[in-house]
XYZ file of C-alpha atoms in Angstrom:
606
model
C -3.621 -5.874 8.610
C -7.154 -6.367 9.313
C -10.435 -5.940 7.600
C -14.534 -4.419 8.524
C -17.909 -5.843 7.798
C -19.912 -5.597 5.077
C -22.651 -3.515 5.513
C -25.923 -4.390 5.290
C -26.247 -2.352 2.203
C -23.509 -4.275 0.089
C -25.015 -6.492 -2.163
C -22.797 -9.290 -3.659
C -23.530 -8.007 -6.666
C -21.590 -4.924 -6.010
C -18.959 -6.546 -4.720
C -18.801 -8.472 -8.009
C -18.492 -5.435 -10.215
C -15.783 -3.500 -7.242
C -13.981 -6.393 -5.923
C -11.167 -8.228 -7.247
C -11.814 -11.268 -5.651
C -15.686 -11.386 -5.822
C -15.458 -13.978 -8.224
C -13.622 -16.494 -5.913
C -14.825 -16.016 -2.575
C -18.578 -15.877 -3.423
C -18.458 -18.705 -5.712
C -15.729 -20.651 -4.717
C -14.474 -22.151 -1.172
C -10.709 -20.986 -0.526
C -7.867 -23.285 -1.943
C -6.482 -25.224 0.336
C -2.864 -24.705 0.414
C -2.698 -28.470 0.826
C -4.306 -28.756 -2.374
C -1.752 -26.316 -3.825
C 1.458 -27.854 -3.349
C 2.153 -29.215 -6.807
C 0.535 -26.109 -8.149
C 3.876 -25.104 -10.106
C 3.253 -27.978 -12.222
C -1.026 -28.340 -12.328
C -2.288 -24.699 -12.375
C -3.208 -22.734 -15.276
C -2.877 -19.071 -15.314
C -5.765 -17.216 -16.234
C -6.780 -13.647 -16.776
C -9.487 -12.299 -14.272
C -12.432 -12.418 -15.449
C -12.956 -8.737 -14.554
C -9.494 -7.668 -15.473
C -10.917 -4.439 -16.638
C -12.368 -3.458 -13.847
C -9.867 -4.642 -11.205
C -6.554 -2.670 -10.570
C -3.684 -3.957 -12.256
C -1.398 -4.665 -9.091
C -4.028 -7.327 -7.715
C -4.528 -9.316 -11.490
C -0.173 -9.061 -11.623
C -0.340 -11.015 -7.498
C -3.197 -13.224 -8.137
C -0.911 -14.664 -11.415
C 1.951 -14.788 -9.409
C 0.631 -16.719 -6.652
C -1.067 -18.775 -8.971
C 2.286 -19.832 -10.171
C 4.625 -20.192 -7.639
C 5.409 -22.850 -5.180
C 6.102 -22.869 -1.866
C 9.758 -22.754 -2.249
C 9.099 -19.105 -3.646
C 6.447 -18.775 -1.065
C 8.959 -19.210 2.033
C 11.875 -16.864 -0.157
C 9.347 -13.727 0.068
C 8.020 -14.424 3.722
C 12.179 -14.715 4.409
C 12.118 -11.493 2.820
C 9.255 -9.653 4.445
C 11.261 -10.918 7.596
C 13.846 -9.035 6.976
C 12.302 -6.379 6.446
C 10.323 -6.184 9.979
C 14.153 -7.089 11.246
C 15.368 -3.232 9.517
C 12.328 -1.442 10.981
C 12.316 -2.959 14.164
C 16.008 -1.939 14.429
C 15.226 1.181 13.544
C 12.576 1.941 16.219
C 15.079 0.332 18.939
C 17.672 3.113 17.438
C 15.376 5.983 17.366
C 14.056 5.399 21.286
C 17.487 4.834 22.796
C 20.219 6.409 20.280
C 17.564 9.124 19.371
C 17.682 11.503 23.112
C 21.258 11.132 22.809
C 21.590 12.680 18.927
C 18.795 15.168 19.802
C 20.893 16.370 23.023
C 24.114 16.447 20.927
C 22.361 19.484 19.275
C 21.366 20.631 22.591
C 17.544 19.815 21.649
C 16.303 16.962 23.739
C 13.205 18.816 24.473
C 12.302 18.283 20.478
C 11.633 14.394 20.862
C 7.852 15.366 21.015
C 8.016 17.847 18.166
C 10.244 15.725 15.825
C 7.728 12.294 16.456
C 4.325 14.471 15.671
C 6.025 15.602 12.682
C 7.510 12.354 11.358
C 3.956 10.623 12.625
C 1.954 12.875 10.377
C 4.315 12.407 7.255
C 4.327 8.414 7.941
C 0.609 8.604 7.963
C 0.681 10.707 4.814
C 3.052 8.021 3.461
C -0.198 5.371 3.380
C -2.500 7.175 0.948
C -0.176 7.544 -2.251
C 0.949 4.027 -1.561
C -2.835 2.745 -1.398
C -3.061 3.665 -5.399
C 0.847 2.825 -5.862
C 0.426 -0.555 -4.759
C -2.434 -1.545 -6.844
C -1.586 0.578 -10.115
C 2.424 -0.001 -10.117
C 2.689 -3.839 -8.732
C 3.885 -5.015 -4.767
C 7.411 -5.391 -5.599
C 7.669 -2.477 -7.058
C 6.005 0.261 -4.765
C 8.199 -2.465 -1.868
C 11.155 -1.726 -3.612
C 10.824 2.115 -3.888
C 10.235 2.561 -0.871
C 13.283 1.054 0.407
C 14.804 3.680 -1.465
C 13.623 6.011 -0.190
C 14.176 5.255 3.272
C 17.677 4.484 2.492
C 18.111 8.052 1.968
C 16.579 9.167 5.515
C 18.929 6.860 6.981
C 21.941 8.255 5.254
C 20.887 12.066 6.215
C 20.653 10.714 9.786
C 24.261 9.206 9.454
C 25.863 12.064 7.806
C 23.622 15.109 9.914
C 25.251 17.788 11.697
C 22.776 20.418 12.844
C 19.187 19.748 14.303
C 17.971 20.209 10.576
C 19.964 17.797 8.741
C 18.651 14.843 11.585
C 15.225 16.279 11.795
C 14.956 15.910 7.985
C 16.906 12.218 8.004
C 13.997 11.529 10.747
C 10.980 12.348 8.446
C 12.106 10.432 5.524
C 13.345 7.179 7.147
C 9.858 7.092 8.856
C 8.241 8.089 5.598
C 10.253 5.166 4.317
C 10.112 3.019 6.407
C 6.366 3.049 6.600
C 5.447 2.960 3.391
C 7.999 -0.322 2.986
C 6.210 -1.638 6.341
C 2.904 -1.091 4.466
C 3.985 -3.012 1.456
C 5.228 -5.642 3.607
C 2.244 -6.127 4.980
C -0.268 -5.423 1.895
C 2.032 -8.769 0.603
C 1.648 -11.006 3.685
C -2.260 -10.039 3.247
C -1.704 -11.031 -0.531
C -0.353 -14.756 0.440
C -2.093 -15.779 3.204
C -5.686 -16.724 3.694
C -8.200 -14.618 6.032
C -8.319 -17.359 9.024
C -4.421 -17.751 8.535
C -3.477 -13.952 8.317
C -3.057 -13.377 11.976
C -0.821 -16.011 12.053
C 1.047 -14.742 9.057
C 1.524 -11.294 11.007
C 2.562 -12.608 13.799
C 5.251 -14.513 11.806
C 6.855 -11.496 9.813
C 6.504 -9.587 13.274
C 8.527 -11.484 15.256
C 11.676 -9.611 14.595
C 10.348 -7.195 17.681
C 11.342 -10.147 19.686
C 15.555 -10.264 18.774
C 15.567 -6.185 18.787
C 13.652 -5.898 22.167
C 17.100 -6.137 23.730
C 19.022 -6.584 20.971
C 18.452 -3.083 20.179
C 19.196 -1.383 23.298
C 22.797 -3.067 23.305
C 23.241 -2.087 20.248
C 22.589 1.278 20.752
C 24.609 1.288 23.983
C 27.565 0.107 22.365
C 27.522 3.152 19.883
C 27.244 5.607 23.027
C 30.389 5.586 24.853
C 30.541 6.944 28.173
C 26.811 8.289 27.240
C 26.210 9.235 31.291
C 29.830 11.095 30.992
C 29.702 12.689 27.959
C 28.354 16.092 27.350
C 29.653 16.391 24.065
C 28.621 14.742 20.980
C 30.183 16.458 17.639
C 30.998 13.409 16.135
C 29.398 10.752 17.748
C 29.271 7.202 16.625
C 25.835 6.959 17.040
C 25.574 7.912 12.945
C 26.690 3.834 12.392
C 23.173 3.238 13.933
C 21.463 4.547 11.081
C 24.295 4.207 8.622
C 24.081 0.544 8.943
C 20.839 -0.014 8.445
C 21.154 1.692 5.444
C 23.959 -0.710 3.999
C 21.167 -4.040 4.873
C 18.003 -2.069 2.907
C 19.174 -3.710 -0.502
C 19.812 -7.193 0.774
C 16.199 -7.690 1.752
C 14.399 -5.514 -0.790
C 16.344 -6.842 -4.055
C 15.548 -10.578 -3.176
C 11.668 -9.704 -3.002
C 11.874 -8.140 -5.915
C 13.453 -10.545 -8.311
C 11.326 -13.639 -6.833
C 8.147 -11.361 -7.843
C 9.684 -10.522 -11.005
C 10.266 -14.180 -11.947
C 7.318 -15.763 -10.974
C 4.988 -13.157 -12.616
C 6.971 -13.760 -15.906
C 6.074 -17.297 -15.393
C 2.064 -16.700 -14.922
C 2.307 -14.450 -18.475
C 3.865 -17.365 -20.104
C 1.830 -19.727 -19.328
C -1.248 -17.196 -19.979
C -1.666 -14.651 -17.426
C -1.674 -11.229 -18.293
C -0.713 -8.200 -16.572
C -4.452 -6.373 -17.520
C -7.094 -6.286 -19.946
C -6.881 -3.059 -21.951
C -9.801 -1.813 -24.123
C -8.244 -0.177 -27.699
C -7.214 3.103 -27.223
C -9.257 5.047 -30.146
C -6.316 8.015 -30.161
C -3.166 8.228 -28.357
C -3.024 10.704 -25.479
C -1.762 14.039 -24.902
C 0.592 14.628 -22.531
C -1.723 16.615 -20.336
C -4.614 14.010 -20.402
C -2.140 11.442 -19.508
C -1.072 13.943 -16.356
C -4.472 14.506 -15.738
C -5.715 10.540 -15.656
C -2.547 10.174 -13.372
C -3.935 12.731 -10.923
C -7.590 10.948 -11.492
C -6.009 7.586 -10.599
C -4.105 8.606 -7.457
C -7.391 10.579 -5.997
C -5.031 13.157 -5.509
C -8.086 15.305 -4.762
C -8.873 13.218 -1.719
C -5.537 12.394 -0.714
C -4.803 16.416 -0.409
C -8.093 16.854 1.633
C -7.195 14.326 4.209
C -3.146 14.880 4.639
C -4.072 18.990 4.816
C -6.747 17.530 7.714
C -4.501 15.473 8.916
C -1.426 18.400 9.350
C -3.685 21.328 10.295
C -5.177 19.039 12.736
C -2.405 17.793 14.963
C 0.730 20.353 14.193
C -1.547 23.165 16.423
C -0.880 20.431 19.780
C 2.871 20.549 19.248
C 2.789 24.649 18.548
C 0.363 25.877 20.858
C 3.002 25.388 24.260
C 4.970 28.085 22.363
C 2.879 30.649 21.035
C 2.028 33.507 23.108
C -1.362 33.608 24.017
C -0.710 29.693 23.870
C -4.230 27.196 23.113
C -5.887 31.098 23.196
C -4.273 32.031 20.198
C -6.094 33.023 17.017
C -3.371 30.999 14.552
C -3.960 27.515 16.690
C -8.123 27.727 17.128
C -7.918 28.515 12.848
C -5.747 25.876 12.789
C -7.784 23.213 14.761
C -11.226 23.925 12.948
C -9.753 24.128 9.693
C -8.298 20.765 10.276
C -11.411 19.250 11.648
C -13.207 20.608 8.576
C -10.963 19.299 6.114
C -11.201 15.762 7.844
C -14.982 16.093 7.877
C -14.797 16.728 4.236
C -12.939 13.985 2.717
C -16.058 11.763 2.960
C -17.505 13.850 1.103
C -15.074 14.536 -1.514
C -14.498 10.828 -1.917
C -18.475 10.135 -2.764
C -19.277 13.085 -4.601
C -16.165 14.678 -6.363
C -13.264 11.972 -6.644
C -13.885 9.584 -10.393
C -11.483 6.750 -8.718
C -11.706 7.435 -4.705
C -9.387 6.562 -2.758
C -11.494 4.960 -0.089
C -14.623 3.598 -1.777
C -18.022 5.097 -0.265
C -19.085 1.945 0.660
C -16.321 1.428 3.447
C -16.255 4.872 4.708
C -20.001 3.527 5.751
C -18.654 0.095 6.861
C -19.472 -0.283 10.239
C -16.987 -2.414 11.637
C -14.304 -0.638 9.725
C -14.938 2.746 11.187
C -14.653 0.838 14.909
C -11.659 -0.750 14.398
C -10.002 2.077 13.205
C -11.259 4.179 15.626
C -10.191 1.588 18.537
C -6.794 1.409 16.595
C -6.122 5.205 16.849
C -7.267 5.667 20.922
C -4.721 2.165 21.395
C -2.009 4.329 20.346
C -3.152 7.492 21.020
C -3.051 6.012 24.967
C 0.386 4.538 24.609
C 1.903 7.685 22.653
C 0.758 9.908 25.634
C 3.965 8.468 27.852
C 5.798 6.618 26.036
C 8.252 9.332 24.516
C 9.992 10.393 27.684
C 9.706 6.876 29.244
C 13.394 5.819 28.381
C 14.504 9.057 30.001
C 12.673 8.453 33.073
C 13.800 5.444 33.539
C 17.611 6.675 33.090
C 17.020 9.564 35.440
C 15.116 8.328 38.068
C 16.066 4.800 38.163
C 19.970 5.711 37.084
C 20.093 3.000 34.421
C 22.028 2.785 31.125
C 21.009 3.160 27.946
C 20.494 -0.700 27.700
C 18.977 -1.226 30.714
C 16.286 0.794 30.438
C 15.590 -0.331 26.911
C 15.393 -3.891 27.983
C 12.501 -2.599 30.613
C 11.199 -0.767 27.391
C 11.355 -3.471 25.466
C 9.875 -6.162 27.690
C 6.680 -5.301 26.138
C 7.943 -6.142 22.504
C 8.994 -9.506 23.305
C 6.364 -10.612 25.226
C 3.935 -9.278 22.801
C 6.567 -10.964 19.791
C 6.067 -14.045 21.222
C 2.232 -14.179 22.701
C 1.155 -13.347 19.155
C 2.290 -16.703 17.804
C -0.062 -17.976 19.920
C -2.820 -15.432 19.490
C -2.601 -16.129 15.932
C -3.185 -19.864 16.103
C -6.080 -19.234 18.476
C -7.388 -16.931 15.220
C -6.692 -19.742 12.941
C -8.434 -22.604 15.434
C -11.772 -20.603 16.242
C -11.666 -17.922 13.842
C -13.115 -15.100 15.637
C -10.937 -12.339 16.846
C -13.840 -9.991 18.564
C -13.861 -11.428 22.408
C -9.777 -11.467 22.385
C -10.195 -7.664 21.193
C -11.844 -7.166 23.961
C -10.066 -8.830 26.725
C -7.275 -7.218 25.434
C -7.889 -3.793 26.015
C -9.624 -3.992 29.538
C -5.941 -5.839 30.290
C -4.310 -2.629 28.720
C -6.723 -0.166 30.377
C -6.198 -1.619 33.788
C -2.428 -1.809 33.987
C -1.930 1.668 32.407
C -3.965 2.722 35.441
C -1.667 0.651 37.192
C 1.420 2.552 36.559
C -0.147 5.945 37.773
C 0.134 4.476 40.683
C 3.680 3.308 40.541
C 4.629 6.211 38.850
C 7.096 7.410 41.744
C 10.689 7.646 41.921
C 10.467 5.001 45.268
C 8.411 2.317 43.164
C 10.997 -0.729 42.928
C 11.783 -1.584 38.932
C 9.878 -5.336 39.655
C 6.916 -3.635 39.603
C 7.518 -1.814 36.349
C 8.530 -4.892 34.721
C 5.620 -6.548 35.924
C 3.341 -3.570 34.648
C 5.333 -4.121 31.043
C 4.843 -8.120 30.532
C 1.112 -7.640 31.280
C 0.884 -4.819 28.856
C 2.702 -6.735 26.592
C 0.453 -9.584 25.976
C -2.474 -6.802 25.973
C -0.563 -5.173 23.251
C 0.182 -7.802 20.992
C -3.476 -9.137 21.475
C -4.644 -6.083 20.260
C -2.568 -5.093 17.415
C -3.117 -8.594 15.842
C -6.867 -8.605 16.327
C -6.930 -4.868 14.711
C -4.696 -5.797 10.977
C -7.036 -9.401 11.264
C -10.532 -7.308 11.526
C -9.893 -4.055 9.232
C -9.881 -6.524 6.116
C -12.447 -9.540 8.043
C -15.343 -8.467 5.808
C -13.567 -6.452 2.353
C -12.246 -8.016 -0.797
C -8.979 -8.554 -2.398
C -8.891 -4.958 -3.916
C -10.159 -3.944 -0.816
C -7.194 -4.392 1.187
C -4.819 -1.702 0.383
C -7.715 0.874 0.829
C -8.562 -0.738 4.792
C -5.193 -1.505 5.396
C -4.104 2.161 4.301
C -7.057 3.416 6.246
C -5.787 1.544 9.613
C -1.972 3.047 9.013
C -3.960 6.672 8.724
C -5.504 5.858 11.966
C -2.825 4.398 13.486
C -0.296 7.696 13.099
C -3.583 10.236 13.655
C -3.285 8.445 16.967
C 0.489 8.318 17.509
C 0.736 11.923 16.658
C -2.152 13.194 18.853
C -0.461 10.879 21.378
C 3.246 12.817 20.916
C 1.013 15.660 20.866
C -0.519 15.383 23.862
C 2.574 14.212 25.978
C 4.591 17.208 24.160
C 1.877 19.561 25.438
C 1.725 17.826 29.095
C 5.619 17.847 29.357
C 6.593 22.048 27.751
C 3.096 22.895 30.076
C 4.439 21.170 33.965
C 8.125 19.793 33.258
C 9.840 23.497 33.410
C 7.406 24.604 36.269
C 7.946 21.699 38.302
C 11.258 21.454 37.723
C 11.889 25.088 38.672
C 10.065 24.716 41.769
C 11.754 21.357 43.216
C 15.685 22.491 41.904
C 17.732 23.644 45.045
C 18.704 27.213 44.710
C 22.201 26.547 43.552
C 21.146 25.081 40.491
C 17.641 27.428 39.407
C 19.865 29.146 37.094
C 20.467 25.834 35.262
C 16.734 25.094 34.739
C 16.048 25.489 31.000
C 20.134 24.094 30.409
C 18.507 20.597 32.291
C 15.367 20.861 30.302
C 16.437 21.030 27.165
C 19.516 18.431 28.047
C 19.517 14.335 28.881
C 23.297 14.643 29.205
C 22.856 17.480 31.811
C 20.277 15.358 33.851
C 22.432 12.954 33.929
C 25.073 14.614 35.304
C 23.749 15.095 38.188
C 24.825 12.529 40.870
C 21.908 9.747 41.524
C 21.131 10.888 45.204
C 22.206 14.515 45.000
C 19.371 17.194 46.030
C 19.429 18.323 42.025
C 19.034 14.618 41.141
C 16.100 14.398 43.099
C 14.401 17.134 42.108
C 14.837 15.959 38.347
C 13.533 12.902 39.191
C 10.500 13.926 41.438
C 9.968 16.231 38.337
C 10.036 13.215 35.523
C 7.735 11.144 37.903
C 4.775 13.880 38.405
C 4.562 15.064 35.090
C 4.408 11.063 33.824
C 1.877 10.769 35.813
C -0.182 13.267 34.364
C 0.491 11.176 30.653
C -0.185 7.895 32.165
C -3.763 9.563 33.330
C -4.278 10.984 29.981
C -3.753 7.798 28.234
C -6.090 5.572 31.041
C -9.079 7.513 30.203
C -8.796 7.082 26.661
C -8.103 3.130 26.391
C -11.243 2.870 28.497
C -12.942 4.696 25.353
C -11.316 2.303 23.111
C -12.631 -0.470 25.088
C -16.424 0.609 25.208
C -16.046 0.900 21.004
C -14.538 -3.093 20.976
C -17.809 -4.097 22.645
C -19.641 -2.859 19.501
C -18.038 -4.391 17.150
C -19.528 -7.622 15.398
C -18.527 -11.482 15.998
C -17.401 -11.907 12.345
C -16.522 -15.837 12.037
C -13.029 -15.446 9.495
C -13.069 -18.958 8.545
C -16.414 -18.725 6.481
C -14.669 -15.992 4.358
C -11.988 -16.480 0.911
C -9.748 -13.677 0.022
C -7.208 -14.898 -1.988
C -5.944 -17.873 -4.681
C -2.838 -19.830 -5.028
C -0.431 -21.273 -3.019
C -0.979 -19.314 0.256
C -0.461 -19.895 3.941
């Protein structure tokens, strides 16, 4: 992902001392890859100079990609691939397959609920993995965590009660995420800073094939869906069950090409890490304790107990009594803002190894673009939940139909960041794209309030999605490119962790918000506008997909339903205008950082 600025306060010689990479970007130019083709056969391997200082997982990388070639190189981008192709999947399954599963437990009204939940865990997924990734090694903190989300997938495939799938959810997300993160901690690893939006774009193209790939998919494992009221023992479960049988054929590969080439580098005189003589061996409870010490576990508890007491209070608060009034939700919310107020704090003044360094926490550029990352996605989260079911009820379209509307934005975005990324790469600067981007994505959202009405004509919805699309994928590219613009190699996993934080802090208070906008008008409204025949029905049609659908299109119940979906969307798409014009006013701050002036990494890279 992307990278800050170094303050004004950062003297290289800090960065020396702190940074992996100080070494070879302040004294060095960046290899060109040209240079490096024959580098299986020229280069010689050699220790970091200040191995003891710098975290284990970055000296193991640096070795390997000193040794590889670019045979190896393209074998772990075909990997990382592959990986993008499994998570993309996934998110096409969850949007259009997930309603379905939820209703077949007679809980559609959970979608909200379930994605704050799952967004807070992913985001907890990022710290842990931070230290992981430089303490353990890439391939094997990529590898674990396709474990682990093969075992979310399997719960999903095997669940039979709202518990079982809720829990499947959580993991696979957890999972998912954390694999997503190594992916991308590995494309930052093997690609230089002017080529790394490029690189992104590359491994993120998968977005493009699942765009409508996905929706067919998930159509073709929901038989008579519109029908069907029943789902005991759907075969939605292959969704996830399949997915679960490909994890292994993209992580393994990774792994063993790692594996190889890093016993290479120590043969020809790498080495894993500089140790200084132990004096005594260690008890078992120092060796817990310097575990704990590593991980920041400290720090990491401070911000995921921020993080959960901050955000689960939006998803609660529609059904407690007294509802935002009550005493249980305002503890909630300040206790959560105080515990996210703290962990600066607690990094600089109580944690031996923080997890964020106190020097980025203060990075200018860092704080913006993670603050612009978090309103981008808090904006889209605000309607995007519920807008596959809108455009199913109101618009009467399958399951793949209105995924292909969905997922219009995906491959336009898929495909307009190829070319975003070469622009990077040509000019390197990424500000003035940042910021056309997100007037683009602040002016169509407002768009769609207005079209938010169950006589606008799908053209202009599409037309509202391809726009948005190359807004999006302008803006997610410029965000992973400027997070890491201005850190160093060790840096990254820190910034780039920091970003994924951001990124589901916004996603959740997005769920969040649309949960709170939908339980607060959707069973009012819908009460109000249902004919009299059908009142008693009400909270059987809220809580139900199938029973919306069941309605004939045209029918006075219909109607009602749809006039229903279409005012209280337009009460999300409002919600999420205001705050990408926020986001926008933050991108004009940000500083014109020129990415081809700055080396990150060594070997053969893109």
């Amino acid at each position: 992902m992307g990278k800050p600025e170094i303050s004004d306060d950062d003297s290289p010689a800090v960065h020396e001392l702190l940074s992996v990479s100080a070494s070879h970007t302040r004294k060095e130019q960046p290899i060109s890859t040209n240079e490096q083709v024959n580098a299986e056969d020229s280069v010689s391997v050699k220790p970091h100079s200040l191995a003891i200082d710098v975290p284990e997982g970055i000296t193991r990388i640096e070795n390997i990609t000193r040794s590889w070639n670019w045979y190896a190189l393209a074998g772990v981008y075909f990997t990382l691939w592959g990986a993008y192709l499994i998570f993309a999947f996934q998110r096409a399954f969850a949007g259009n397959v997930g309603p379905y599963a939820l209703s077949s437990f007679g809980e559609h009204s959970l979608l909200p609920a379930i994605s704050l939940v799952s967004n807070i865990m992913s985001g907890v997924v990022y710290l842990p993995m931070a230290k992981a990734i430089n303490i353990y090694g890439r391939a094997e903190s990529h590898i674990a965590m396709a474990l682990v989300s093969a075992v979310g997938l399997v719960l999903l495939a095997a669940s039979r009660n709202i518990e079982t799938y809720s829990a499947g959810v959580i993991i696979t997300e957890f999972g998912l995420n954390g694999l997503i993160y190594a992916v991308d901690i590995i494309t930052a690893d093997t690609s230089m800073l002017k080529s790394r939006a490029l690189a992104y774009a590359f491994t993120a193209t998968p977005f493009i094939i699942t765009a409508f790939g996905g929706p067919s998919a998930a159509e073709s494992l929901l038989p008579n869906a519109a029908e069907s009221r029943s789902y005991v023992d759907p075969t939605w479960r292959w969704s996830f069950g399949s997915l679960a049988m490909c994890l292994p054929v993209i992580a393994l590969p990774l792994f063993g090409i790692m594996f190889f080439y890093e016993r290479r580098a120590v043969a020809r005189g790498g080495s894993r890490q500089e140790q200084l003589p132990n004096k005594q061996p260690k008890t078992f409870g120092r060796s817990i304790l310097d575990t704990l010490i590593k991980f920041d576990v400290l720090g990491i508890v401070v911000l995921a107990a921020g993080q959960i007491l901050f955000l689960l209070p939006f998803s609660l608060a529609a059904s407690s009594q007294r509802q935002w009034a009550s005493g249980h939700i305002i503890a909630m919310i300040i206790l959560g803002i105080a515990f996210l107020a703290a962990f600066p704090l607690v990094e600089k003044r109580f944690s031996p190894q923080p997890f964020i360094p106190w020097r980025l926490l203060t990075d200018r550029t860092l704080l913006l673009v993670c603050g612009i990352d978090a309103l981008f996605l808090l904006s889209n989260g605000t309607y995007q939940s519920y807008f596959v079911s809108y455009l199913q009820v109101v618009y009467d379209l399958s399951v793949s139909h209105a995924g292909y509307i969905d997922g219009i934005t995906s491959v336009v975005s898929g495909i307009w960041k190829i070319l975003i990324g070469i622009a990077i790469r040509r000019t390197g600067n990424f500000k003035w794209l940042l910021v056309a981007g997100l007037a683009v994505h602040a002016l169509f959202l407002g768009l769609l309030i207005y079209f938010r009405h169950p006589d606008t004509a799908t053209g202009f919805l599409v037309m509202c999605q391809l726009i948005l699309g190359f807004a999006s994928g302008t803006i997610v590219l410029c965000l992973n490119v400027g997070v890491v613009a201005t850190v160093e190699h060790a840096d990254i996993a820190a910034t780039v962790a920091l970003l994924g934080v951001s990124s589901y802090i916004g996603s959740a208070v997005g769920s969040a918000v649309s949960g709170a906008i939908w339980t607060n008008l959707f069973p009012g409204k819908l009460q109000q506008l249902l004919p009299e025949g059908s009142k008693d029905d009400a909270i059987d049609i809220y809580g139900s997909l199938q029973r919306q659908l069941s309605f004939p299109p045209g029918s006075a119940a219909r109607n009602a339903i749809a006039e229903t979906y279409a005012s209280t969307q337009t009460w999300m798409l409002t919600a999420g205008t205001l705050v990408a014009g926020v986001a926008l006013v933050l991108a004009l701050a940000l500083r014109n950082i020129k990415l081809s002036e700055r080396g990150q990494v060594v070997g053969v890279t893109l």
